[in-house]
PDB file of C-alpha atoms in Angstrom:
ATOM      1  CA  UNK A   1      23.603  46.018  16.897  1.00 63.00           C
ATOM      2  CA  UNK A   2      26.852  45.627  15.637  1.00 65.00           C
ATOM      3  CA  UNK A   3      28.057  44.913  11.713  1.00 59.00           C
ATOM      4  CA  UNK A   4      29.073  41.708  14.012  1.00 56.00           C
ATOM      5  CA  UNK A   5      26.116  41.024  15.341  1.00 59.00           C
ATOM      6  CA  UNK A   6      23.803  42.043  11.270  1.00 53.00           C
ATOM      7  CA  UNK A   7      26.188  38.974   9.991  1.00 51.00           C
ATOM      8  CA  UNK A   8      24.846  35.958  12.223  1.00 57.00           C
ATOM      9  CA  UNK A   9      21.261  37.323  11.704  1.00 54.00           C
ATOM     10  CA  UNK A  10      21.101  36.720   7.831  1.00 57.00           C
ATOM     11  CA  UNK A  11      21.968  33.149   7.373  1.00 55.00           C
ATOM     12  CA  UNK A  12      18.804  33.125  10.438  1.00 49.00           C
ATOM     13  CA  UNK A  13      16.741  34.749   7.984  1.00 49.00           C
ATOM     14  CA  UNK A  14      17.680  32.202   5.147  1.00 53.00           C
ATOM     15  CA  UNK A  15      16.828  29.564   7.183  1.00 53.00           C
ATOM     16  CA  UNK A  16      13.282  31.139   7.746  1.00 54.00           C
ATOM     17  CA  UNK A  17      12.340  31.956   4.834  1.00 56.00           C
ATOM     18  CA  UNK A  18      13.479  28.361   3.668  1.00 50.00           C
ATOM     19  CA  UNK A  19      11.059  26.748   6.916  1.00 42.00           C
ATOM     20  CA  UNK A  20       7.970  29.044   5.639  1.00 43.00           C
ATOM     21  CA  UNK A  21       8.377  28.503   2.153  1.00 43.00           C
ATOM     22  CA  UNK A  22       8.231  24.187   3.508  1.00 40.00           C
ATOM     23  CA  UNK A  23       4.979  25.007   5.249  1.00 39.00           C
ATOM     24  CA  UNK A  24       3.266  27.011   2.731  1.00 43.00           C
ATOM     25  CA  UNK A  25       4.317  23.525   0.160  1.00 36.00           C
ATOM     26  CA  UNK A  26       3.240  21.404   2.497  1.00 41.00           C
ATOM     27  CA  UNK A  27      -0.212  23.195   2.955  1.00 38.00           C
ATOM     28  CA  UNK A  28      -0.144  23.497  -0.376  1.00 38.00           C
ATOM     29  CA  UNK A  29       0.790  20.048  -1.284  1.00 38.00           C
ATOM     30  CA  UNK A  30      -0.494  17.929   1.967  1.00 37.00           C
ATOM     31  CA  UNK A  31       0.514  14.237   0.563  1.00 36.00           C
ATOM     32  CA  UNK A  32       3.445  13.040   0.937  1.00 36.00           C
ATOM     33  CA  UNK A  33       6.136  14.217  -1.085  1.00 34.00           C
ATOM     34  CA  UNK A  34       8.035  10.578  -0.832  1.00 37.00           C
ATOM     35  CA  UNK A  35       6.703   7.978  -0.784  1.00 51.00           C
ATOM     36  CA  UNK A  36       2.996   7.645  -0.412  1.00 72.00           C
ATOM     37  CA  UNK A  37       2.327   4.672   3.052  1.00 93.00           C
ATOM     38  CA  UNK A  38       0.212   2.354   1.306  1.00 98.00           C
ATOM     39  CA  UNK A  39       1.182  -1.807   2.128  1.00 98.00           C
ATOM     40  CA  UNK A  40      -0.582  -4.975   0.944  1.00 98.00           C
ATOM     41  CA  UNK A  41      -1.354  -5.210   4.185  1.00 98.00           C
ATOM     42  CA  UNK A  42      -3.370  -9.196   3.970  1.00 98.00           C
ATOM     43  CA  UNK A  43      -3.583 -11.447   0.891  1.00 98.00           C
ATOM     44  CA  UNK A  44      -6.105 -14.462   0.805  1.00 98.00           C
ATOM     45  CA  UNK A  45      -3.589 -16.105  -1.530  1.00 98.00           C
ATOM     46  CA  UNK A  46      -5.368 -20.147  -1.059  1.00 97.00           C
ATOM     47  CA  UNK A  47      -8.631 -18.896  -1.807  1.00 97.00           C
ATOM     48  CA  UNK A  48     -11.499 -18.934   0.885  1.00 96.00           C
ATOM     49  CA  UNK A  49     -13.156 -22.559   2.833  1.00 95.00           C
ATOM     50  CA  UNK A  50     -15.742 -21.752  -0.145  1.00 95.00           C
ATOM     51  CA  UNK A  51     -13.053 -22.328  -2.947  1.00 96.00           C
ATOM     52  CA  UNK A  52      -9.784 -22.199  -3.550  1.00 96.00           C
ATOM     53  CA  UNK A  53      -9.991 -19.522  -6.416  1.00 96.00           C
ATOM     54  CA  UNK A  54     -11.699 -16.878  -4.073  1.00 97.00           C
ATOM     55  CA  UNK A  55      -9.332 -15.412  -3.658  1.00 98.00           C
ATOM     56  CA  UNK A  56      -8.949 -11.785  -2.161  1.00 98.00           C
ATOM     57  CA  UNK A  57      -5.805  -9.270  -1.498  1.00 98.00           C
ATOM     58  CA  UNK A  58      -6.094  -5.937   0.613  1.00 98.00           C
ATOM     59  CA  UNK A  59      -4.180  -2.586   0.328  1.00 98.00           C
ATOM     60  CA  UNK A  60      -3.889  -0.427   3.605  1.00 98.00           C
ATOM     61  CA  UNK A  61      -3.209   3.299   3.558  1.00 98.00           C
ATOM     62  CA  UNK A  62      -1.870   4.153   6.990  1.00 97.00           C
ATOM     63  CA  UNK A  63      -1.123   7.791   6.394  1.00 96.00           C
ATOM     64  CA  UNK A  64      -4.049  11.204   7.477  1.00 96.00           C
ATOM     65  CA  UNK A  65      -4.303  11.379   3.596  1.00 96.00           C
ATOM     66  CA  UNK A  66      -6.562   9.513   1.180  1.00 97.00           C
ATOM     67  CA  UNK A  67      -4.340   8.300  -1.269  1.00 97.00           C
ATOM     68  CA  UNK A  68      -6.182   8.721  -5.366  1.00 97.00           C
ATOM     69  CA  UNK A  69      -4.396   4.999  -6.724  1.00 98.00           C
ATOM     70  CA  UNK A  70      -5.552   6.075 -10.673  1.00 98.00           C
ATOM     71  CA  UNK A  71      -2.724   4.360 -13.107  1.00 97.00           C
ATOM     72  CA  UNK A  72      -1.399   2.225  -9.824  1.00 98.00           C
ATOM     73  CA  UNK A  73      -0.586  -1.678 -10.248  1.00 98.00           C
ATOM     74  CA  UNK A  74      -0.418  -4.640  -8.194  1.00 98.00           C
ATOM     75  CA  UNK A  75       1.675  -7.146 -10.321  1.00 98.00           C
ATOM     76  CA  UNK A  76       3.306 -10.553  -9.908  1.00 97.00           C
ATOM     77  CA  UNK A  77       7.127 -10.928 -11.015  1.00 97.00           C
ATOM     78  CA  UNK A  78       5.509 -13.916 -13.484  1.00 95.00           C
ATOM     79  CA  UNK A  79       3.189 -11.439 -15.451  1.00 95.00           C
ATOM     80  CA  UNK A  80      -0.008 -12.553 -13.400  1.00 96.00           C
ATOM     81  CA  UNK A  81      -1.631 -11.022 -11.912  1.00 97.00           C
ATOM     82  CA  UNK A  82      -1.616  -7.639 -13.703  1.00 98.00           C
ATOM     83  CA  UNK A  83      -3.881  -5.202 -11.401  1.00 98.00           C
ATOM     84  CA  UNK A  84      -4.942  -1.536 -13.091  1.00 98.00           C
ATOM     85  CA  UNK A  85      -5.593  -0.133  -9.670  1.00 98.00           C
ATOM     86  CA  UNK A  86      -8.600   2.927  -9.447  1.00 97.00           C
ATOM     87  CA  UNK A  87     -10.275   4.522  -7.356  1.00 97.00           C
ATOM     88  CA  UNK A  88      -9.039   6.039  -3.342  1.00 97.00           C
ATOM     89  CA  UNK A  89      -8.245   4.985  -0.415  1.00 97.00           C
ATOM     90  CA  UNK A  90      -8.827   7.091   2.068  1.00 97.00           C
ATOM     91  CA  UNK A  91      -7.382   7.952   5.293  1.00 97.00           C
ATOM     92  CA  UNK A  92      -6.674   4.799   7.607  1.00 97.00           C
ATOM     93  CA  UNK A  93      -8.199   2.928   4.965  1.00 98.00           C
ATOM     94  CA  UNK A  94      -8.044   0.134   3.380  1.00 98.00           C
ATOM     95  CA  UNK A  95      -9.069  -1.418  -0.071  1.00 98.00           C
ATOM     96  CA  UNK A  96      -9.867  -4.632  -1.058  1.00 98.00           C
ATOM     97  CA  UNK A  97      -9.580  -6.348  -3.983  1.00 98.00           C
ATOM     98  CA  UNK A  98     -10.801  -9.665  -4.563  1.00 98.00           C
ATOM     99  CA  UNK A  99     -10.596 -12.247  -7.838  1.00 98.00           C
ATOM    100  CA  UNK A 100     -12.578 -12.837 -10.522  1.00 96.00           C
ATOM    101  CA  UNK A 101     -16.212 -11.334  -8.611  1.00 96.00           C
ATOM    102  CA  UNK A 102     -17.709 -10.113  -6.165  1.00 96.00           C
ATOM    103  CA  UNK A 103     -18.828 -13.067  -4.205  1.00 95.00           C
ATOM    104  CA  UNK A 104     -14.971 -13.452  -2.986  1.00 94.00           C
ATOM    105  CA  UNK A 105     -15.674 -11.452   0.405  1.00 95.00           C
ATOM    106  CA  UNK A 106     -19.741 -12.227   0.538  1.00 91.00           C
ATOM    107  CA  UNK A 107     -20.649  -9.849   3.496  1.00 92.00           C
ATOM    108  CA  UNK A 108     -18.105  -7.102   2.166  1.00 96.00           C
ATOM    109  CA  UNK A 109     -17.610  -5.235  -1.598  1.00 97.00           C
ATOM    110  CA  UNK A 110     -14.859  -5.318  -2.961  1.00 97.00           C
ATOM    111  CA  UNK A 111     -13.533  -1.955  -4.244  1.00 98.00           C
ATOM    112  CA  UNK A 112     -11.694  -3.529  -7.019  1.00 98.00           C
ATOM    113  CA  UNK A 113     -12.452  -6.739  -9.276  1.00 98.00           C
ATOM    114  CA  UNK A 114      -9.373  -8.265 -10.998  1.00 98.00           C
ATOM    115  CA  UNK A 115      -8.513 -11.629 -12.193  1.00 97.00           C
ATOM    116  CA  UNK A 116      -5.527 -13.330 -12.952  1.00 96.00           C
ATOM    117  CA  UNK A 117      -4.298 -16.698  -9.943  1.00 97.00           C
ATOM    118  CA  UNK A 118      -2.012 -16.751  -7.525  1.00 97.00           C
ATOM    119  CA  UNK A 119       0.418 -19.377  -7.263  1.00 96.00           C
ATOM    120  CA  UNK A 120       0.471 -20.606  -4.185  1.00 94.00           C
ATOM    121  CA  UNK A 121       3.292 -23.378  -4.765  1.00 90.00           C
ATOM    122  CA  UNK A 122       6.132 -21.885  -4.822  1.00 92.00           C
ATOM    123  CA  UNK A 123       4.233 -18.354  -4.069  1.00 92.00           C
ATOM    124  CA  UNK A 124       4.858 -14.193  -5.748  1.00 96.00           C
ATOM    125  CA  UNK A 125       6.602 -11.507  -5.824  1.00 98.00           C
ATOM    126  CA  UNK A 126       4.084  -9.009  -6.269  1.00 98.00           C
ATOM    127  CA  UNK A 127       4.930  -5.410  -6.283  1.00 98.00           C
ATOM    128  CA  UNK A 128       2.803  -2.024  -5.774  1.00 98.00           C
ATOM    129  CA  UNK A 129       3.757   0.660  -7.328  1.00 98.00           C
ATOM    130  CA  UNK A 130       2.314   4.309  -7.772  1.00 97.00           C
ATOM    131  CA  UNK A 131       1.614   6.031 -10.814  1.00 97.00           C
ATOM    132  CA  UNK A 132       5.182   8.045 -11.737  1.00 97.00           C
ATOM    133  CA  UNK A 133       5.959   4.225 -12.310  1.00 97.00           C
ATOM    134  CA  UNK A 134       7.588   4.553  -8.223  1.00 97.00           C
ATOM    135  CA  UNK A 135       7.865   1.082  -6.195  1.00 97.00           C
ATOM    136  CA  UNK A 136       5.813   2.012  -2.823  1.00 97.00           C
ATOM    137  CA  UNK A 137       5.882  -1.526  -1.719  1.00 97.00           C
ATOM    138  CA  UNK A 138       6.614  -5.277  -2.668  1.00 97.00           C
ATOM    139  CA  UNK A 139       6.303  -8.637  -1.075  1.00 97.00           C
ATOM    140  CA  UNK A 140       8.753 -11.118  -1.401  1.00 97.00           C
ATOM    141  CA  UNK A 141       7.262 -15.282  -1.650  1.00 95.00           C
ATOM    142  CA  UNK A 142       9.100 -16.452  -5.179  1.00 95.00           C
ATOM    143  CA  UNK A 143      10.507 -19.034  -2.851  1.00 95.00           C
ATOM    144  CA  UNK A 144       7.485 -19.771  -0.446  1.00 96.00           C
ATOM    145  CA  UNK A 145       4.637 -17.933   1.409  1.00 97.00           C
ATOM    146  CA  UNK A 146       6.191 -16.337   3.834  1.00 97.00           C
ATOM    147  CA  UNK A 147       2.539 -16.623   6.176  1.00 98.00           C
ATOM    148  CA  UNK A 148      -0.651 -18.127   5.053  1.00 98.00           C
ATOM    149  CA  UNK A 149      -2.197 -21.901   4.988  1.00 97.00           C
ATOM    150  CA  UNK A 150      -3.807 -23.035   3.068  1.00 97.00           C
ATOM    151  CA  UNK A 151      -4.821 -26.146   5.086  1.00 97.00           C
ATOM    152  CA  UNK A 152      -6.881 -24.226   7.511  1.00 97.00           C
ATOM    153  CA  UNK A 153      -7.405 -20.550   5.029  1.00 97.00           C
ATOM    154  CA  UNK A 154      -6.081 -18.238   7.602  1.00 98.00           C
ATOM    155  CA  UNK A 155      -4.547 -15.494   5.428  1.00 98.00           C
ATOM    156  CA  UNK A 156      -1.065 -14.039   5.857  1.00 98.00           C
ATOM    157  CA  UNK A 157      -1.578 -10.771   7.366  1.00 98.00           C
ATOM    158  CA  UNK A 158       1.710  -7.631   7.658  1.00 97.00           C
ATOM    159  CA  UNK A 159       2.753  -6.978  11.614  1.00 96.00           C
ATOM    160  CA  UNK A 160       4.876  -4.436  11.537  1.00 92.00           C
ATOM    161  CA  UNK A 161       7.734  -5.373   8.454  1.00 90.00           C
ATOM    162  CA  UNK A 162       6.606  -8.744   9.045  1.00 96.00           C
ATOM    163  CA  UNK A 163       4.416 -11.633   8.217  1.00 98.00           C
ATOM    164  CA  UNK A 164       2.220 -13.620   9.699  1.00 98.00           C
ATOM    165  CA  UNK A 165      -0.584 -16.365   9.878  1.00 98.00           C
ATOM    166  CA  UNK A 166      -4.072 -15.042  11.480  1.00 98.00           C
ATOM    167  CA  UNK A 167      -7.496 -15.771  10.467  1.00 97.00           C
ATOM    168  CA  UNK A 168      -8.905 -13.762   7.639  1.00 96.00           C
ATOM    169  CA  UNK A 169     -10.276  -9.948   8.623  1.00 96.00           C
ATOM    170  CA  UNK A 170     -10.459  -8.129   4.985  1.00 95.00           C
ATOM    171  CA  UNK A 171     -11.218  -4.324   6.123  1.00 92.00           C
ATOM    172  CA  UNK A 172     -10.400  -4.245   9.579  1.00 89.00           C
TER     173      UNK A 172
END
């Protein structure tokens, strides 16, 4: 091996060491370092056919890792609701927030109960923040909700990066 060949292998060895270090860190800390992937997935801002007060919000975790929500917040920019989250959202799982009591979606157990009404008109600007205060997801319904129907009680459901009006599907 010539001196020139030796010099060319040094950057390669350095890159291999960096790659090994990243693999070790990834093994020890399997949760994503940048962003959690958790999204606001569905909002019944209009309530249900039983009561307009039966509002609910669903979070979704599309990642392959569970995410601890302790210390997270979901807040409207006008201050109501302000939800201090706790619990865990499973990998590929849903987290159902029901307003006031667990009777909002009677067939499904709420993951957390919250207080404070969502504004129907014009809507809300909602921000989901992690325990470090980083914005994880936002929904801008400040001028009007992007989807959902107050008459039919069809919810605002996330589809890709947008929103559609669809029949309620909590935890699905």
